[in-house]
PDB file of C-alpha atoms in Angstrom:
ATOM      1  CA  MET U   1    -118.781 179.288  26.866  1.00  0.00           C
ATOM      2  CA  GLY U   2    -121.351 176.703  25.319  1.00  0.00           C
ATOM      3  CA  LYS U   3    -124.149 177.507  22.925  1.00  0.00           C
ATOM      4  CA  ILE U   4    -127.868 177.109  23.749  1.00  0.00           C
ATOM      5  CA  ILE U   5    -129.991 175.900  20.873  1.00  0.00           C
ATOM      6  CA  ALA U   6    -133.700 175.571  21.090  1.00  0.00           C
ATOM      7  CA  LEU U   7    -135.630 173.221  18.868  1.00  0.00           C
ATOM      8  CA  ALA U   8    -139.051 174.704  18.286  1.00  0.00           C
ATOM      9  CA  ASN U   9    -142.138 174.523  16.077  1.00  0.00           C
ATOM     10  CA  GLN U  10    -145.671 174.641  17.556  1.00  0.00           C
ATOM     11  CA  LYS U  11    -146.811 172.233  14.873  1.00  0.00           C
ATOM     12  CA  GLY U  12    -146.605 168.711  16.251  1.00  0.00           C
ATOM     13  CA  GLY U  13    -145.002 165.712  14.546  1.00  0.00           C
ATOM     14  CA  VAL U  14    -142.360 167.694  12.581  1.00  0.00           C
ATOM     15  CA  GLY U  15    -139.326 165.795  14.285  1.00  0.00           C
ATOM     16  CA  LYS U  16    -138.411 168.122  17.009  1.00  0.00           C
ATOM     17  CA  THR U  17    -137.564 165.525  19.573  1.00  0.00           C
ATOM     18  CA  THR U  18    -136.009 163.048  17.053  1.00  0.00           C
ATOM     19  CA  THR U  19    -133.742 165.704  15.952  1.00  0.00           C
ATOM     20  CA  THR U  20    -132.990 166.682  19.459  1.00  0.00           C
ATOM     21  CA  ILE U  21    -132.154 163.208  20.484  1.00  0.00           C
ATOM     22  CA  ASN U  22    -129.953 162.224  17.416  1.00  0.00           C
ATOM     23  CA  LEU U  23    -128.289 165.566  16.891  1.00  0.00           C
ATOM     24  CA  ALA U  24    -127.166 165.658  20.620  1.00  0.00           C
ATOM     25  CA  ALA U  25    -125.882 162.038  20.173  1.00  0.00           C
ATOM     26  CA  SER U  26    -124.053 162.953  16.941  1.00  0.00           C
ATOM     27  CA  LEU U  27    -122.440 166.093  18.474  1.00  0.00           C
ATOM     28  CA  ALA U  28    -121.319 163.862  21.459  1.00  0.00           C
ATOM     29  CA  VAL U  29    -119.768 161.303  19.174  1.00  0.00           C
ATOM     30  CA  LEU U  30    -117.702 164.132  17.704  1.00  0.00           C
ATOM     31  CA  GLU U  31    -116.365 164.771  21.064  1.00  0.00           C
ATOM     32  CA  GLN U  32    -118.579 167.862  21.913  1.00  0.00           C
ATOM     33  CA  LYS U  33    -119.762 167.900  25.539  1.00  0.00           C
ATOM     34  CA  VAL U  34    -123.674 168.098  25.194  1.00  0.00           C
ATOM     35  CA  LEU U  35    -126.572 168.586  27.380  1.00  0.00           C
ATOM     36  CA  VAL U  36    -130.217 167.872  26.394  1.00  0.00           C
ATOM     37  CA  ILE U  37    -133.135 169.690  28.370  1.00  0.00           C
ATOM     38  CA  ASP U  38    -136.390 168.067  27.910  1.00  0.00           C
ATOM     39  CA  ALA U  39    -138.789 170.945  28.131  1.00  0.00           C
ATOM     40  CA  ASP U  40    -141.720 169.038  26.747  1.00  0.00           C
ATOM     41  CA  PRO U  41    -144.410 167.709  29.105  1.00  0.00           C
ATOM     42  CA  GLN U  42    -144.670 164.636  27.106  1.00  0.00           C
ATOM     43  CA  ALA U  43    -141.126 163.667  28.073  1.00  0.00           C
ATOM     44  CA  ASN U  44    -140.450 161.873  24.748  1.00  0.00           C
ATOM     45  CA  ALA U  45    -136.631 163.007  24.796  1.00  0.00           C
ATOM     46  CA  THR U  46    -136.304 161.517  28.251  1.00  0.00           C
ATOM     47  CA  SER U  47    -137.695 158.149  27.418  1.00  0.00           C
ATOM     48  CA  GLY U  48    -135.944 158.272  23.969  1.00  0.00           C
ATOM     49  CA  PHE U  49    -132.638 158.112  25.885  1.00  0.00           C
ATOM     50  CA  GLY U  50    -133.719 154.957  27.671  1.00  0.00           C
ATOM     51  CA  PHE U  51    -134.860 156.539  31.001  1.00  0.00           C
ATOM     52  CA  ASP U  52    -138.109 155.129  32.582  1.00  0.00           C
ATOM     53  CA  LEU U  53    -140.398 157.928  33.306  1.00  0.00           C
ATOM     54  CA  LYS U  54    -141.864 156.124  36.176  1.00  0.00           C
ATOM     55  CA  THR U  55    -138.492 156.486  38.060  1.00  0.00           C
ATOM     56  CA  ILE U  56    -137.835 160.116  37.406  1.00  0.00           C
ATOM     57  CA  LYS U  57    -138.245 161.835  40.795  1.00  0.00           C
ATOM     58  CA  THR U  58    -137.083 165.169  39.933  1.00  0.00           C
ATOM     59  CA  SER U  59    -137.259 166.915  36.638  1.00  0.00           C
ATOM     60  CA  ILE U  60    -137.002 170.303  34.969  1.00  0.00           C
ATOM     61  CA  TYR U  61    -140.317 170.953  36.596  1.00  0.00           C
ATOM     62  CA  GLU U  62    -139.025 171.129  40.183  1.00  0.00           C
ATOM     63  CA  CYS U  63    -136.175 173.493  38.855  1.00  0.00           C
ATOM     64  CA  ILE U  64    -138.474 175.932  37.417  1.00  0.00           C
ATOM     65  CA  VAL U  65    -141.229 175.925  40.147  1.00  0.00           C
ATOM     66  CA  ASP U  66    -139.207 174.915  43.328  1.00  0.00           C
ATOM     67  CA  GLU U  67    -135.800 176.270  42.393  1.00  0.00           C
ATOM     68  CA  ILE U  68    -134.152 172.981  42.655  1.00  0.00           C
ATOM     69  CA  ASP U  69    -130.438 173.128  41.736  1.00  0.00           C
ATOM     70  CA  ILE U  70    -130.399 171.952  38.193  1.00  0.00           C
ATOM     71  CA  LYS U  71    -126.989 170.481  38.521  1.00  0.00           C
ATOM     72  CA  LYS U  72    -128.309 167.962  41.009  1.00  0.00           C
ATOM     73  CA  ILE U  73    -130.784 166.222  38.562  1.00  0.00           C
ATOM     74  CA  ILE U  74    -128.356 165.708  35.531  1.00  0.00           C
ATOM     75  CA  LEU U  75    -128.681 162.197  34.215  1.00  0.00           C
ATOM     76  CA  HIS U  76    -125.925 160.609  32.207  1.00  0.00           C
ATOM     77  CA  THR U  77    -126.832 158.814  29.046  1.00  0.00           C
ATOM     78  CA  ASP U  78    -125.290 155.815  27.514  1.00  0.00           C
ATOM     79  CA  ILE U  79    -123.089 158.079  25.263  1.00  0.00           C
ATOM     80  CA  ALA U  80    -119.920 159.643  26.674  1.00  0.00           C
ATOM     81  CA  ASN U  81    -120.211 163.391  26.790  1.00  0.00           C
ATOM     82  CA  LEU U  82    -124.074 163.466  26.591  1.00  0.00           C
ATOM     83  CA  ASP U  83    -126.212 164.414  29.557  1.00  0.00           C
ATOM     84  CA  LEU U  84    -129.906 164.886  29.984  1.00  0.00           C
ATOM     85  CA  ILE U  85    -132.176 167.145  32.233  1.00  0.00           C
ATOM     86  CA  PRO U  86    -135.312 165.032  32.335  1.00  0.00           C
ATOM     87  CA  SER U  87    -138.963 166.227  31.798  1.00  0.00           C
ATOM     88  CA  HIS U  88    -142.278 165.022  33.499  1.00  0.00           C
ATOM     89  CA  ILE U  89    -145.908 165.334  32.783  1.00  0.00           C
ATOM     90  CA  ASP U  90    -146.036 167.806  35.776  1.00  0.00           C
ATOM     91  CA  LEU U  91    -144.506 170.405  33.463  1.00  0.00           C
ATOM     92  CA  VAL U  92    -147.929 170.837  32.081  1.00  0.00           C
ATOM     93  CA  GLY U  93    -148.909 172.891  35.242  1.00  0.00           C
ATOM     94  CA  ALA U  94    -145.829 174.870  35.280  1.00  0.00           C
ATOM     95  CA  GLU U  95    -146.990 177.585  33.072  1.00  0.00           C
ATOM     96  CA  ILE U  96    -149.867 178.377  35.319  1.00  0.00           C
ATOM     97  CA  GLU U  97    -147.665 178.320  38.409  1.00  0.00           C
ATOM     98  CA  MET U  98    -145.279 180.741  36.595  1.00  0.00           C
ATOM     99  CA  LEU U  99    -147.816 183.215  35.728  1.00  0.00           C
ATOM    100  CA  ASN U 100    -147.363 185.332  38.887  1.00  0.00           C
ATOM    101  CA  LEU U 101    -143.643 185.268  38.910  1.00  0.00           C
ATOM    102  CA  PRO U 102    -141.504 188.240  38.222  1.00  0.00           C
ATOM    103  CA  ASN U 103    -139.684 187.998  34.920  1.00  0.00           C
ATOM    104  CA  ARG U 104    -141.716 184.959  34.297  1.00  0.00           C
ATOM    105  CA  GLU U 105    -140.480 184.743  30.700  1.00  0.00           C
ATOM    106  CA  LYS U 106    -136.734 184.405  32.042  1.00  0.00           C
ATOM    107  CA  VAL U 107    -137.027 181.662  34.564  1.00  0.00           C
ATOM    108  CA  LEU U 108    -135.587 179.000  32.530  1.00  0.00           C
ATOM    109  CA  LYS U 109    -132.646 181.196  31.419  1.00  0.00           C
ATOM    110  CA  HIS U 110    -131.748 181.953  35.133  1.00  0.00           C
ATOM    111  CA  THR U 111    -132.104 178.165  35.917  1.00  0.00           C
ATOM    112  CA  ILE U 112    -129.757 176.972  33.433  1.00  0.00           C
ATOM    113  CA  GLN U 113    -127.224 180.038  33.100  1.00  0.00           C
ATOM    114  CA  ASN U 114    -124.574 178.252  35.310  1.00  0.00           C
ATOM    115  CA  LEU U 115    -124.668 175.317  32.866  1.00  0.00           C
ATOM    116  CA  LYS U 116    -123.263 177.155  29.685  1.00  0.00           C
ATOM    117  CA  GLU U 117    -119.476 177.023  30.972  1.00  0.00           C
ATOM    118  CA  GLU U 118    -119.741 173.251  31.455  1.00  0.00           C
ATOM    119  CA  TYR U 119    -121.048 172.254  27.875  1.00  0.00           C
ATOM    120  CA  ASP U 120    -120.143 172.903  24.336  1.00  0.00           C
ATOM    121  CA  PHE U 121    -123.842 172.582  23.252  1.00  0.00           C
ATOM    122  CA  ILE U 122    -127.303 172.625  25.185  1.00  0.00           C
ATOM    123  CA  LEU U 123    -130.273 171.542  23.273  1.00  0.00           C
ATOM    124  CA  ILE U 124    -133.750 172.429  24.487  1.00  0.00           C
ATOM    125  CA  ASP U 125    -136.430 170.168  23.055  1.00  0.00           C
ATOM    126  CA  CYS U 126    -139.494 172.387  23.132  1.00  0.00           C
ATOM    127  CA  SER U 127    -143.157 171.410  23.370  1.00  0.00           C
ATOM    128  CA  PRO U 128    -145.396 171.739  20.282  1.00  0.00           C
ATOM    129  CA  SER U 129    -146.874 175.043  21.292  1.00  0.00           C
ATOM    130  CA  LEU U 130    -146.087 178.744  21.697  1.00  0.00           C
ATOM    131  CA  GLY U 131    -146.710 178.684  25.486  1.00  0.00           C
ATOM    132  CA  LEU U 132    -144.736 180.067  28.343  1.00  0.00           C
ATOM    133  CA  ILE U 133    -142.336 177.168  28.413  1.00  0.00           C
ATOM    134  CA  THR U 134    -141.333 177.655  24.742  1.00  0.00           C
ATOM    135  CA  VAL U 135    -141.019 181.372  25.265  1.00  0.00           C
ATOM    136  CA  ASN U 136    -138.811 180.708  28.114  1.00  0.00           C
ATOM    137  CA  ALA U 137    -136.690 178.301  25.938  1.00  0.00           C
ATOM    138  CA  LEU U 138    -136.377 180.940  23.199  1.00  0.00           C
ATOM    139  CA  THR U 139    -135.488 183.454  25.759  1.00  0.00           C
ATOM    140  CA  ALA U 140    -132.731 181.409  27.177  1.00  0.00           C
ATOM    141  CA  ALA U 141    -131.523 180.290  23.829  1.00  0.00           C
ATOM    142  CA  ASP U 142    -128.612 181.790  21.570  1.00  0.00           C
ATOM    143  CA  SER U 143    -130.268 180.346  18.540  1.00  0.00           C
ATOM    144  CA  VAL U 144    -133.289 178.186  17.308  1.00  0.00           C
ATOM    145  CA  ILE U 145    -133.507 175.196  14.942  1.00  0.00           C
ATOM    146  CA  ILE U 146    -136.833 175.037  13.277  1.00  0.00           C
ATOM    147  CA  PRO U 147    -137.710 171.451  11.954  1.00  0.00           C
ATOM    148  CA  VAL U 148    -140.055 171.516   9.084  1.00  0.00           C
ATOM    149  CA  GLN U 149    -141.527 168.326   7.729  1.00  0.00           C
ATOM    150  CA  CYS U 150    -141.739 167.776   4.031  1.00  0.00           C
ATOM    151  CA  GLU U 151    -145.528 167.320   3.778  1.00  0.00           C
ATOM    152  CA  TYR U 152    -148.450 169.446   2.536  1.00  0.00           C
ATOM    153  CA  PHE U 153    -148.766 171.813   5.488  1.00  0.00           C
ATOM    154  CA  ALA U 154    -145.117 172.274   6.011  1.00  0.00           C
ATOM    155  CA  LEU U 155    -145.260 176.146   6.102  1.00  0.00           C
ATOM    156  CA  GLU U 156    -148.538 176.314   7.851  1.00  0.00           C
ATOM    157  CA  GLY U 157    -148.049 178.072  11.192  1.00  0.00           C
ATOM    158  CA  LEU U 158    -144.410 179.243  10.398  1.00  0.00           C
ATOM    159  CA  GLY U 159    -145.451 182.752   9.946  1.00  0.00           C
ATOM    160  CA  LYS U 160    -146.716 182.658  13.751  1.00  0.00           C
ATOM    161  CA  LEU U 161    -143.606 181.078  14.929  1.00  0.00           C
ATOM    162  CA  LEU U 162    -141.433 183.492  13.112  1.00  0.00           C
ATOM    163  CA  ASN U 163    -143.605 186.546  14.473  1.00  0.00           C
ATOM    164  CA  THR U 164    -143.153 185.097  18.101  1.00  0.00           C
ATOM    165  CA  ILE U 165    -139.340 184.857  17.446  1.00  0.00           C
ATOM    166  CA  LYS U 166    -139.383 188.403  16.213  1.00  0.00           C
ATOM    167  CA  ILE U 167    -141.269 189.672  19.413  1.00  0.00           C
ATOM    168  CA  ILE U 168    -138.797 187.681  21.742  1.00  0.00           C
ATOM    169  CA  GLN U 169    -135.881 189.186  19.758  1.00  0.00           C
ATOM    170  CA  ASN U 170    -137.430 192.760  20.180  1.00  0.00           C
ATOM    171  CA  ARG U 171    -138.463 192.431  23.815  1.00  0.00           C
ATOM    172  CA  LEU U 172    -136.701 189.540  25.725  1.00  0.00           C
ATOM    173  CA  ASN U 173    -133.647 188.238  23.920  1.00  0.00           C
ATOM    174  CA  PRO U 174    -132.031 190.527  21.216  1.00  0.00           C
ATOM    175  CA  GLU U 175    -129.222 188.049  20.726  1.00  0.00           C
ATOM    176  CA  LEU U 176    -131.489 185.073  19.509  1.00  0.00           C
ATOM    177  CA  GLU U 177    -130.774 183.969  15.974  1.00  0.00           C
ATOM    178  CA  ILE U 178    -132.380 181.435  13.762  1.00  0.00           C
ATOM    179  CA  GLU U 179    -129.565 178.591  13.433  1.00  0.00           C
ATOM    180  CA  GLY U 180    -131.556 177.288  10.590  1.00  0.00           C
ATOM    181  CA  PHE U 181    -134.556 175.568   9.012  1.00  0.00           C
ATOM    182  CA  LEU U 182    -134.193 171.905   9.016  1.00  0.00           C
ATOM    183  CA  LEU U 183    -136.187 169.844   6.475  1.00  0.00           C
ATOM    184  CA  THR U 184    -137.344 166.511   8.065  1.00  0.00           C
ATOM    185  CA  MET U 185    -139.261 163.157   6.747  1.00  0.00           C
ATOM    186  CA  PHE U 186    -137.886 163.794   3.286  1.00  0.00           C
ATOM    187  CA  ASP U 187    -138.674 161.260   0.708  1.00  0.00           C
ATOM    188  CA  SER U 188    -136.903 161.798  -2.705  1.00  0.00           C
ATOM    189  CA  ARG U 189    -139.240 159.573  -4.411  1.00  0.00           C
ATOM    190  CA  LEU U 190    -142.149 161.840  -3.714  1.00  0.00           C
ATOM    191  CA  ASN U 191    -142.815 164.899  -5.739  1.00  0.00           C
ATOM    192  CA  LEU U 192    -144.386 166.565  -2.639  1.00  0.00           C
ATOM    193  CA  SER U 193    -141.151 166.225  -0.613  1.00  0.00           C
ATOM    194  CA  ASN U 194    -139.155 167.846  -3.392  1.00  0.00           C
ATOM    195  CA  GLN U 195    -141.711 170.632  -4.015  1.00  0.00           C
ATOM    196  CA  VAL U 196    -141.715 171.355  -0.264  1.00  0.00           C
ATOM    197  CA  TYR U 197    -137.839 171.504  -0.238  1.00  0.00           C
ATOM    198  CA  GLU U 198    -137.879 173.908  -3.174  1.00  0.00           C
ATOM    199  CA  GLU U 199    -140.526 176.127  -1.588  1.00  0.00           C
ATOM    200  CA  VAL U 200    -138.733 176.260   1.870  1.00  0.00           C
ATOM    201  CA  LYS U 201    -135.429 176.998   0.003  1.00  0.00           C
ATOM    202  CA  ARG U 202    -137.090 179.820  -2.146  1.00  0.00           C
ATOM    203  CA  HIS U 203    -138.521 181.448   1.238  1.00  0.00           C
ATOM    204  CA  PHE U 204    -135.625 181.106   3.502  1.00  0.00           C
ATOM    205  CA  GLN U 205    -132.505 180.462   1.209  1.00  0.00           C
ATOM    206  CA  ASP U 206    -129.252 180.316   3.164  1.00  0.00           C
ATOM    207  CA  MET U 207    -131.175 179.847   6.528  1.00  0.00           C
ATOM    208  CA  VAL U 208    -132.060 176.209   5.276  1.00  0.00           C
ATOM    209  CA  PHE U 209    -129.581 173.591   6.309  1.00  0.00           C
ATOM    210  CA  ASP U 210    -127.935 171.938   3.453  1.00  0.00           C
ATOM    211  CA  THR U 211    -128.603 168.647   5.402  1.00  0.00           C
ATOM    212  CA  VAL U 212    -132.029 166.985   4.961  1.00  0.00           C
ATOM    213  CA  ILE U 213    -133.322 164.252   7.311  1.00  0.00           C
ATOM    214  CA  GLN U 214    -134.803 161.428   5.222  1.00  0.00           C
ATOM    215  CA  ARG U 215    -137.532 159.119   6.210  1.00  0.00           C
ATOM    216  CA  ASN U 216    -135.862 156.060   7.617  1.00  0.00           C
ATOM    217  CA  VAL U 217    -137.090 152.951   9.382  1.00  0.00           C
ATOM    218  CA  LYS U 218    -134.191 152.672  11.753  1.00  0.00           C
ATOM    219  CA  LEU U 219    -134.663 156.310  12.877  1.00  0.00           C
ATOM    220  CA  SER U 220    -138.393 155.425  13.702  1.00  0.00           C
ATOM    221  CA  GLU U 221    -137.591 152.334  15.498  1.00  0.00           C
ATOM    222  CA  ALA U 222    -134.626 153.588  17.724  1.00  0.00           C
ATOM    223  CA  PRO U 223    -136.698 155.478  20.250  1.00  0.00           C
ATOM    224  CA  SER U 224    -138.671 152.388  21.175  1.00  0.00           C
ATOM    225  CA  PHE U 225    -135.298 150.845  22.278  1.00  0.00           C
ATOM    226  CA  GLY U 226    -134.500 154.060  24.269  1.00  0.00           C
ATOM    227  CA  LYS U 227    -131.445 154.645  21.931  1.00  0.00           C
ATOM    228  CA  PRO U 228    -130.273 157.369  19.544  1.00  0.00           C
ATOM    229  CA  VAL U 229    -130.075 156.019  16.090  1.00  0.00           C
ATOM    230  CA  VAL U 230    -126.230 156.028  16.118  1.00  0.00           C
ATOM    231  CA  LEU U 231    -126.365 153.565  18.797  1.00  0.00           C
ATOM    232  CA  TYR U 232    -129.229 151.580  17.288  1.00  0.00           C
ATOM    233  CA  ASP U 233    -127.772 151.394  13.866  1.00  0.00           C
ATOM    234  CA  ALA U 234    -124.780 153.704  13.080  1.00  0.00           C
ATOM    235  CA  SER U 235    -124.870 152.652   9.392  1.00  0.00           C
ATOM    236  CA  SER U 236    -128.282 153.689   8.786  1.00  0.00           C
ATOM    237  CA  ARG U 237    -129.339 156.519   6.587  1.00  0.00           C
ATOM    238  CA  GLY U 238    -130.950 158.347   9.622  1.00  0.00           C
ATOM    239  CA  ALA U 239    -127.691 157.984  11.734  1.00  0.00           C
ATOM    240  CA  ILE U 240    -125.547 159.446   8.759  1.00  0.00           C
ATOM    241  CA  ASN U 241    -128.141 162.438   7.920  1.00  0.00           C
ATOM    242  CA  HIS U 242    -127.808 163.460  11.736  1.00  0.00           C
ATOM    243  CA  MET U 243    -123.936 163.211  11.632  1.00  0.00           C
ATOM    244  CA  ASN U 244    -123.943 165.355   8.627  1.00  0.00           C
ATOM    245  CA  LEU U 245    -126.283 167.934  10.414  1.00  0.00           C
ATOM    246  CA  ALA U 246    -123.864 167.800  13.366  1.00  0.00           C
ATOM    247  CA  ARG U 247    -121.019 168.557  10.991  1.00  0.00           C
ATOM    248  CA  GLU U 248    -122.960 171.335   9.289  1.00  0.00           C
ATOM    249  CA  ILE U 249    -123.642 172.979  12.655  1.00  0.00           C
ATOM    250  CA  LEU U 250    -120.012 172.633  13.776  1.00  0.00           C
ATOM    251  CA  GLN U 251    -118.966 174.334  10.465  1.00  0.00           C
ATOM    252  CA  ARG U 252    -121.413 176.955  10.897  1.00  0.00           C
ATOM    253  CA  ASN U 253    -120.002 177.786  14.440  1.00  0.00           C
ATOM    254  CA  GLY U 254    -116.333 177.367  13.308  1.00  0.00           C
ATOM    255  CA  LEU U 255    -115.846 174.299  15.499  1.00  0.00           C
ATOM    256  CA  THR U 256    -114.764 171.607  13.084  1.00  0.00           C
ATOM    257  CA  SER U 257    -111.424 170.131  13.651  1.00  0.00           C
ATOM    258  CA  MET U 258    -109.413 168.047  11.343  1.00  0.00           C
ATOM    259  CA  ARG U 259    -109.802 165.148  13.652  1.00  0.00           C
ATOM    260  CA  GLN U 260    -113.656 165.420  13.575  1.00  0.00           C
ATOM    261  CA  GLU U 261    -113.578 165.787   9.756  1.00  0.00           C
ATOM    262  CA  GLU U 262    -111.679 162.377   9.686  1.00  0.00           C
ATOM    263  CA  LYS U 263    -114.091 160.685  11.921  1.00  0.00           C
ATOM    264  CA  LEU U 264    -117.128 162.089   9.936  1.00  0.00           C
ATOM    265  CA  ASN U 265    -115.529 160.958   6.757  1.00  0.00           C
ATOM    266  CA  LYS U 266    -115.176 157.320   8.057  1.00  0.00           C
ATOM    267  CA  THR U 267    -118.861 157.510   9.253  1.00  0.00           C
ATOM    268  CA  ASN U 268    -119.993 158.567   6.063  1.00  0.00           C
TER     269      ASN U 268
END
């Protein structure tokens, strides 16, 4: 039975999609079977894997609104063991169309429930909002990763997100856990980055991942080539950071084998 992890933060530009793409690719390299669900109308995760949005005929939108079988729209990426459920700009209108549906907060959960047995990890890339689609993702998920950028307003809005998570835990998904807070866009040369890191660590302690995602040119360039950074430049700092994050998640979930450890040590 696979684990569903949502990546959520209503603040834009914190690295949700970058983390989703590259964590998924790293887990797949470590021989985990991974599915990414692009639940953001901007569809950046879809294009980040090299798919042309103009050619996407059926997306998560049709699965939610028209009850299309989600297994029929799975796309295979260039990385073995890594699949994608694409998004589309039409998803913007899904929240309005879902308003009158019974159990509207659980539509996505019912849509993807048959996929858990086929994957080790299902990662949901959420939109930068706390709207109905994000609520659906959190209701469907087993846990949530919260990316936090190492910049001045890092903690702004986190209280609202944590309150939303608490409401969902109380009313919709009591099993939902916080997988961890992930510090992104870290630059060790800047006092601000170090201060934000210390502040987040002080607030959330063991809930913060040991792995930090550093600012990296190759990591920024990779999406324009439609590739995860591990395919674009496997020796780059961005690739190594995400491989370390994948290892940390596997360790936290008791899934790291000796063979995977050896592969990770070679990568590092």
